[in-house]
CSV table of C-alpha atoms in Angstrom, one decimal:
chain,number,residue,atom,x,y,z
A,179,UNK,CA,-58.5,167.1,87.0
A,180,UNK,CA,-58.0,163.5,84.8
A,181,UNK,CA,-59.0,165.7,81.4
A,182,UNK,CA,-56.6,169.0,82.0
A,183,UNK,CA,-54.0,166.3,83.5
A,184,UNK,CA,-54.4,164.4,79.9
A,185,UNK,CA,-54.6,167.9,78.2
A,186,UNK,CA,-51.1,169.4,78.6
A,187,UNK,CA,-48.5,170.1,76.1
A,188,UNK,CA,-46.6,166.4,75.6
A,189,UNK,CA,-49.4,164.3,77.4
A,190,UNK,CA,-50.5,161.0,75.7
A,191,UNK,CA,-53.2,160.6,78.7
A,192,UNK,CA,-54.2,160.2,81.7
A,193,UNK,CA,-56.1,157.8,84.2
A,194,UNK,CA,-56.3,157.1,88.2
A,195,UNK,CA,-55.2,154.3,90.8
A,196,UNK,CA,-55.7,153.2,93.7
A,197,UNK,CA,-52.4,152.3,94.0
A,198,UNK,CA,-49.0,152.8,92.0
A,199,UNK,CA,-48.5,150.9,89.4
A,200,UNK,CA,-46.1,148.0,89.8
A,201,UNK,CA,-46.5,147.8,93.3
A,202,UNK,CA,-47.8,144.8,95.0
A,203,UNK,CA,-49.6,143.9,98.3
A,204,UNK,CA,-51.8,146.7,98.8
A,205,UNK,CA,-55.4,145.6,99.4
A,206,UNK,CA,-55.1,142.0,98.7
A,207,UNK,CA,-57.7,139.4,100.2
A,208,UNK,CA,-59.0,135.9,99.3
A,209,UNK,CA,-61.2,135.7,96.0
A,210,UNK,CA,-64.1,133.4,95.7
A,211,UNK,CA,-66.9,131.4,93.5
A,212,UNK,CA,-70.3,130.8,93.9
A,213,UNK,CA,-69.2,127.1,94.0
A,214,UNK,CA,-67.2,128.0,97.1
A,215,UNK,CA,-68.5,126.0,100.3
A,216,UNK,CA,-67.2,130.0,102.4
A,217,UNK,CA,-66.9,128.4,105.9
A,218,UNK,CA,-63.4,126.3,103.6
A,219,UNK,CA,-60.7,128.2,102.9
A,220,UNK,CA,-60.8,130.5,100.1
A,221,UNK,CA,-59.1,128.7,96.5
A,222,UNK,CA,-57.4,132.2,95.4
A,223,UNK,CA,-55.8,135.1,96.7
A,224,UNK,CA,-55.9,138.9,95.3
A,225,UNK,CA,-54.0,141.9,94.4
A,226,UNK,CA,-57.6,144.8,93.9
A,227,UNK,CA,-56.9,147.8,92.3
A,228,UNK,CA,-59.3,150.3,91.7
A,229,UNK,CA,-59.1,152.2,88.2
A,230,UNK,CA,-61.3,154.8,86.1
A,231,UNK,CA,-61.3,153.4,82.6
A,232,UNK,CA,-58.0,154.8,80.9
A,233,UNK,CA,-56.0,153.1,82.8
A,234,UNK,CA,-55.6,150.0,81.1
A,235,UNK,CA,-54.9,152.5,77.7
A,236,UNK,CA,-51.8,154.8,79.8
A,237,UNK,CA,-50.6,151.7,81.5
A,238,UNK,CA,-50.4,150.1,77.1
A,239,UNK,CA,-51.7,146.8,79.0
A,240,UNK,CA,-53.4,145.0,76.2
A,241,UNK,CA,-57.0,142.9,76.9
A,242,UNK,CA,-56.5,139.6,76.2
A,243,UNK,CA,-60.2,138.8,76.2
A,244,UNK,CA,-63.2,140.8,76.7
A,245,UNK,CA,-63.9,144.3,77.1
A,246,UNK,CA,-61.8,147.3,78.9
A,247,UNK,CA,-63.8,149.7,82.0
A,248,UNK,CA,-65.6,151.7,80.0
A,249,UNK,CA,-67.7,155.3,81.8
A,250,UNK,CA,-71.0,154.0,82.5
A,251,UNK,CA,-69.2,151.3,85.2
A,252,UNK,CA,-70.2,153.5,87.0
A,253,UNK,CA,-72.8,153.2,90.8
A,254,UNK,CA,-75.8,151.9,90.7
A,255,UNK,CA,-74.5,149.4,87.4
A,256,UNK,CA,-73.6,146.1,87.8
A,257,UNK,CA,-70.2,145.7,89.3
A,258,UNK,CA,-67.4,144.0,87.4
A,259,UNK,CA,-64.2,143.0,87.3
A,260,UNK,CA,-61.4,142.5,85.1
A,261,UNK,CA,-58.6,140.2,86.1
A,262,UNK,CA,-54.6,138.4,84.9
A,263,UNK,CA,-54.2,135.0,83.6
A,264,UNK,CA,-52.9,134.2,87.1
A,265,UNK,CA,-56.5,134.6,89.1
A,266,UNK,CA,-58.3,133.5,85.5
A,267,UNK,CA,-56.1,130.0,85.4
A,268,UNK,CA,-56.1,129.7,89.1
A,269,UNK,CA,-60.1,130.0,89.8
A,270,UNK,CA,-61.5,128.1,86.4
A,271,UNK,CA,-58.7,127.0,85.1
A,272,UNK,CA,-58.5,125.4,80.5
A,273,UNK,CA,-62.3,128.1,80.8
A,274,UNK,CA,-63.1,131.2,79.2
A,275,UNK,CA,-63.9,133.6,82.6
A,276,UNK,CA,-65.6,135.8,81.3
A,277,UNK,CA,-69.1,136.1,82.4
A,278,UNK,CA,-68.3,134.3,85.7
A,279,UNK,CA,-68.4,135.8,88.8
A,280,UNK,CA,-65.7,136.5,91.9
A,281,UNK,CA,-66.5,137.6,96.1
A,282,UNK,CA,-64.3,138.9,98.2
A,283,UNK,CA,-64.4,140.1,101.8
A,284,UNK,CA,-62.2,143.1,101.1
A,285,UNK,CA,-65.3,144.5,98.8
A,286,UNK,CA,-68.3,143.3,101.6
A,287,UNK,CA,-68.2,139.8,99.4
A,288,UNK,CA,-70.0,141.6,96.8
A,289,UNK,CA,-70.1,139.4,93.8
A,290,UNK,CA,-68.2,141.1,90.9
A,291,UNK,CA,-68.9,139.7,86.7
A,292,UNK,CA,-65.7,139.5,85.2
A,293,UNK,CA,-65.7,141.7,81.7
A,294,UNK,CA,-62.3,141.0,81.0
A,295,UNK,CA,-58.6,139.2,81.5
A,296,UNK,CA,-55.4,141.8,81.3
A,297,UNK,CA,-52.1,141.0,80.6
A,298,UNK,CA,-50.4,141.6,84.1
A,299,UNK,CA,-47.9,143.7,84.6
A,300,UNK,CA,-43.8,142.9,85.1
A,301,UNK,CA,-42.8,143.6,88.5
A,302,UNK,CA,-40.1,142.0,90.3
A,303,UNK,CA,-40.8,141.5,93.4
A,304,UNK,CA,-43.3,139.1,92.2
A,305,UNK,CA,-42.1,136.5,89.6
A,306,UNK,CA,-44.3,136.7,86.4
A,307,UNK,CA,-47.3,134.3,86.3
A,308,UNK,CA,-47.6,134.6,90.1
A,309,UNK,CA,-48.5,138.4,90.0
A,310,UNK,CA,-52.4,138.1,90.4
A,311,UNK,CA,-54.7,140.7,90.5
A,312,UNK,CA,-58.2,141.9,90.0
A,313,UNK,CA,-59.2,145.5,88.7
A,314,UNK,CA,-62.2,146.7,89.3
A,315,UNK,CA,-63.8,151.0,88.6
A,316,UNK,CA,-63.0,153.0,90.9
A,317,UNK,CA,-66.9,154.7,90.0
A,318,UNK,CA,-68.5,151.9,91.4
A,319,UNK,CA,-65.5,151.2,95.2
A,320,UNK,CA,-64.3,155.0,95.3
A,321,UNK,CA,-64.7,155.0,99.0
A,322,UNK,CA,-62.1,152.3,99.5
A,323,UNK,CA,-59.8,154.5,98.5
A,324,UNK,CA,-59.1,155.1,101.3
A,325,UNK,CA,-57.6,158.3,100.8
A,326,UNK,CA,-55.0,157.6,98.3
A,327,UNK,CA,-55.6,158.4,95.3
A,328,UNK,CA,-52.4,158.2,92.0
A,329,UNK,CA,-52.8,159.6,88.4
A,330,UNK,CA,-51.2,158.7,86.2
A,331,UNK,CA,-49.8,160.5,83.7
A,332,UNK,CA,-48.4,158.8,79.6
A,333,UNK,CA,-46.3,161.3,78.4
A,334,UNK,CA,-44.9,160.9,74.3
A,335,UNK,CA,-41.7,162.3,75.4
A,336,UNK,CA,-39.2,162.7,77.9
A,337,UNK,CA,-41.6,161.6,81.2
A,338,UNK,CA,-39.2,164.1,83.3
A,339,UNK,CA,-39.7,167.0,81.2
A,340,UNK,CA,-43.9,167.0,81.9
A,341,UNK,CA,-43.1,166.9,85.6
A,342,UNK,CA,-43.7,170.7,86.4
A,343,UNK,CA,-45.7,171.1,84.5
A,344,UNK,CA,-48.2,168.3,85.9
A,345,UNK,CA,-46.8,169.7,89.8
A,346,UNK,CA,-48.7,173.6,88.6
A,347,UNK,CA,-51.5,171.9,87.0
A,348,UNK,CA,-52.4,169.9,90.5
A,349,UNK,CA,-50.9,173.0,92.1
A,350,UNK,CA,-53.7,174.9,90.5
A,351,UNK,CA,-57.2,172.3,90.7
A,352,UNK,CA,-56.3,171.6,94.1
A,353,UNK,CA,-54.0,174.3,95.9
A,354,UNK,CA,-54.1,172.5,100.0
A,355,UNK,CA,-53.3,168.9,98.7
A,356,UNK,CA,-49.3,167.8,98.6
A,357,UNK,CA,-48.6,165.8,95.2
A,358,UNK,CA,-45.8,163.7,94.9
A,359,UNK,CA,-44.1,162.9,92.2
A,360,UNK,CA,-41.9,160.0,90.2
A,361,UNK,CA,-41.5,158.4,86.9
A,362,UNK,CA,-42.2,154.8,86.6
A,363,UNK,CA,-38.7,154.0,85.8
A,364,UNK,CA,-37.7,155.7,89.3
A,365,UNK,CA,-40.8,152.8,90.8
A,366,UNK,CA,-39.3,149.4,89.2
A,367,UNK,CA,-35.9,150.9,89.7
A,368,UNK,CA,-37.1,150.7,93.7
A,369,UNK,CA,-38.6,148.3,92.6
A,370,UNK,CA,-35.5,146.2,91.4
A,371,UNK,CA,-33.1,147.2,94.0
A,372,UNK,CA,-33.4,144.3,95.9
A,373,UNK,CA,-33.1,141.8,93.2
A,374,UNK,CA,-29.8,143.5,91.2
A,375,UNK,CA,-27.6,143.2,95.1
A,376,UNK,CA,-28.7,139.7,94.6
A,377,UNK,CA,-28.1,138.9,91.5
A,378,UNK,CA,-25.0,140.7,91.4
A,379,UNK,CA,-23.9,139.1,94.0
A,380,UNK,CA,-24.8,135.8,92.5
A,381,UNK,CA,-22.6,136.8,89.3
A,382,UNK,CA,-19.7,137.5,91.1
A,383,UNK,CA,-20.0,133.8,92.9
A,384,UNK,CA,-20.8,132.0,89.5
A,385,UNK,CA,-17.7,134.3,88.1
A,386,UNK,CA,-15.2,132.8,90.3
A,387,UNK,CA,-16.6,129.3,90.8
A,388,UNK,CA,-16.4,129.6,86.6
A,389,UNK,CA,-12.9,130.7,87.0
A,390,UNK,CA,-11.8,128.3,89.7
A,391,UNK,CA,-13.2,125.0,87.9
A,392,UNK,CA,-11.1,126.2,84.7
A,393,UNK,CA,-7.6,126.7,87.0
A,394,UNK,CA,-9.2,123.1,88.1
A,395,UNK,CA,-9.9,121.1,85.1
A,396,UNK,CA,-7.0,123.2,83.7
A,397,UNK,CA,-4.6,122.2,85.5
A,398,UNK,CA,-5.7,118.4,85.9
A,399,UNK,CA,-5.9,117.8,82.3
A,400,UNK,CA,-2.1,119.4,82.3
A,401,UNK,CA,-0.9,117.2,85.0
A,402,UNK,CA,-2.3,114.2,82.7
A,403,UNK,CA,-0.8,114.8,79.8
A,404,UNK,CA,3.1,115.6,81.5
A,405,UNK,CA,1.9,111.9,82.7
A,406,UNK,CA,1.7,110.7,79.0
A,407,UNK,CA,5.0,111.8,78.3
A,408,UNK,CA,6.8,108.2,77.5
A,409,UNK,CA,3.5,106.8,76.1
A,410,UNK,CA,4.6,110.5,73.4
A,411,UNK,CA,8.0,109.2,73.2
A,412,UNK,CA,7.0,105.6,72.2
A,413,UNK,CA,4.5,106.7,69.4
A,414,UNK,CA,6.5,109.1,68.0
A,415,UNK,CA,9.7,106.5,67.5
A,416,UNK,CA,7.0,104.4,66.1
A,417,UNK,CA,6.1,107.0,63.5
A,418,UNK,CA,3.5,109.5,64.9
A,419,UNK,CA,3.3,113.4,63.8
A,420,UNK,CA,3.4,115.7,66.5
A,421,UNK,CA,0.7,116.7,65.1
A,422,UNK,CA,-0.9,113.5,64.7
A,423,UNK,CA,0.2,113.3,69.5
A,424,UNK,CA,-1.6,116.3,69.5
A,425,UNK,CA,-4.4,115.8,67.9
A,426,UNK,CA,-5.0,112.6,70.1
A,427,UNK,CA,-4.2,114.0,73.2
A,428,UNK,CA,-6.9,117.3,71.9
A,429,UNK,CA,-9.6,114.4,71.8
A,430,UNK,CA,-8.9,112.7,74.7
A,431,UNK,CA,-8.8,116.3,77.0
A,432,UNK,CA,-11.9,116.6,74.8
A,433,UNK,CA,-13.8,113.7,75.6
A,434,UNK,CA,-13.3,113.5,79.3
A,435,UNK,CA,-14.5,117.1,79.4
A,436,UNK,CA,-17.2,117.4,77.1
A,437,UNK,CA,-18.6,113.4,79.7
A,438,UNK,CA,-18.1,116.1,82.4
A,439,UNK,CA,-20.0,118.4,81.0
A,440,UNK,CA,-23.0,116.9,80.2
A,441,UNK,CA,-23.1,115.5,83.4
A,442,UNK,CA,-22.8,119.1,84.8
A,443,UNK,CA,-25.8,120.2,82.8
A,444,UNK,CA,-28.2,117.7,83.8
A,445,UNK,CA,-27.2,118.1,87.9
A,446,UNK,CA,-28.0,121.9,86.2
A,447,UNK,CA,-31.7,121.2,84.8
A,448,UNK,CA,-32.4,119.9,88.2
A,449,UNK,CA,-31.1,122.4,90.1
A,450,UNK,CA,-32.4,125.4,88.2
A,451,UNK,CA,-35.8,124.9,88.1
A,452,UNK,CA,-35.8,125.7,91.9
A,453,UNK,CA,-34.6,129.0,91.3
A,454,UNK,CA,-36.2,129.8,88.4
A,455,UNK,CA,-38.5,132.0,90.8
A,456,UNK,CA,-35.3,134.6,91.9
A,457,UNK,CA,-33.9,134.5,87.9
A,458,UNK,CA,-36.4,137.3,86.4
A,459,UNK,CA,-36.7,137.1,82.6
A,460,UNK,CA,-34.2,133.9,82.6
A,461,UNK,CA,-36.0,130.5,82.6
A,462,UNK,CA,-33.6,127.2,83.5
A,463,UNK,CA,-33.5,126.6,79.8
A,464,UNK,CA,-31.3,128.9,79.4
A,465,UNK,CA,-29.2,128.0,76.2
A,466,UNK,CA,-26.9,130.8,76.5
A,467,UNK,CA,-25.9,130.1,80.2
A,468,UNK,CA,-25.4,127.0,79.4
A,469,UNK,CA,-23.1,127.2,76.6
A,470,UNK,CA,-20.5,130.0,77.7
A,471,UNK,CA,-20.2,127.9,80.8
A,472,UNK,CA,-19.5,124.4,80.0
A,473,UNK,CA,-17.8,127.0,76.8
A,474,UNK,CA,-15.3,128.2,79.5
A,475,UNK,CA,-14.7,125.2,80.7
A,476,UNK,CA,-13.9,123.5,77.6
A,477,UNK,CA,-11.0,126.0,76.7
A,478,UNK,CA,-9.4,125.2,80.1
A,479,UNK,CA,-9.3,121.8,79.6
A,480,UNK,CA,-8.6,121.9,75.5
A,481,UNK,CA,-5.2,125.1,76.5
A,482,UNK,CA,-4.4,122.3,79.3
A,483,UNK,CA,-4.4,120.0,77.3
A,484,UNK,CA,-3.0,121.5,74.3
A,485,UNK,CA,0.2,123.6,76.8
A,486,UNK,CA,2.0,120.2,77.1
A,487,UNK,CA,1.0,118.1,74.9
A,488,UNK,CA,2.6,120.6,71.8
A,489,UNK,CA,5.8,120.6,74.1
A,490,UNK,CA,6.0,117.0,74.7
A,491,UNK,CA,6.0,116.1,71.6
A,492,UNK,CA,9.0,118.0,69.8
A,493,UNK,CA,11.2,116.4,72.4
A,494,UNK,CA,13.3,113.5,70.9
A,495,UNK,CA,11.7,110.3,71.4
A,496,UNK,CA,14.9,108.2,72.2
A,497,UNK,CA,16.0,110.4,74.8
A,498,UNK,CA,12.5,110.5,76.6
A,499,UNK,CA,12.6,106.6,76.3
A,500,UNK,CA,16.5,106.4,77.5
A,501,UNK,CA,15.0,108.9,80.3
A,502,UNK,CA,12.8,105.9,80.9
């Protein structure tokens, strides 16, 4: 079946697994090392995927250390496993996991020898770095598929155009078996739906908060400058130029605003550390987010100061002094 699918025109390879790509949670179980006592809590939890040797090439998940599975990893051969960096660092921090052994009740406490470390796939359901997964050869544990097999076919072009040919080939090979087809893009969209909604909601609230903050700063600065009309009149009566007055007011406004921005950034660095797990692909040190927010607030403050300062610098200083 794999050879027939991989040989389809427009196909770039095919592989098998028991769990859909980017699907977290199926077949997860605690794992332990030979040094871990059985009567204590096991040190880590990992998801288990049964895959054919071609899986990592088809999904383009690079092997970072060691080797990938081969046809020699079959039933009767020494049980082996490939782990992701997250579980490798959890079980053997700072050490090379190749050659280490791990066991799990998911595979009836069978000891598996780690032969490789593969880059983890990005998933919206679980933050990067926490997707602890262990891959084992499908040929060594075919009985654990629980009657479910997922065929993964890479397309050289549009995957949707290849789907009718895949369906027809499966129908010819397995006429009695139902097949449900879909693209990886559809899988990603489904997996990301809840996060996308939360992201849009948070973005909307953040935009509203930024607008309100800008309006508040504009009004505050405008009122502050308006109360300095007498001071501006005195400065101009003593020889200050309109341009010099405007620069003075803008400098004061910028100084006060920058002080608030710096304090806000410092507070934000502490707060956003706890939100980083929900901001997929975004660091709490995201410079663009901080600079854009700070730029909007600074612009609002300067506009709030410039407009009344420009108006005050045009009045007759003696008239202002007499009015006071």
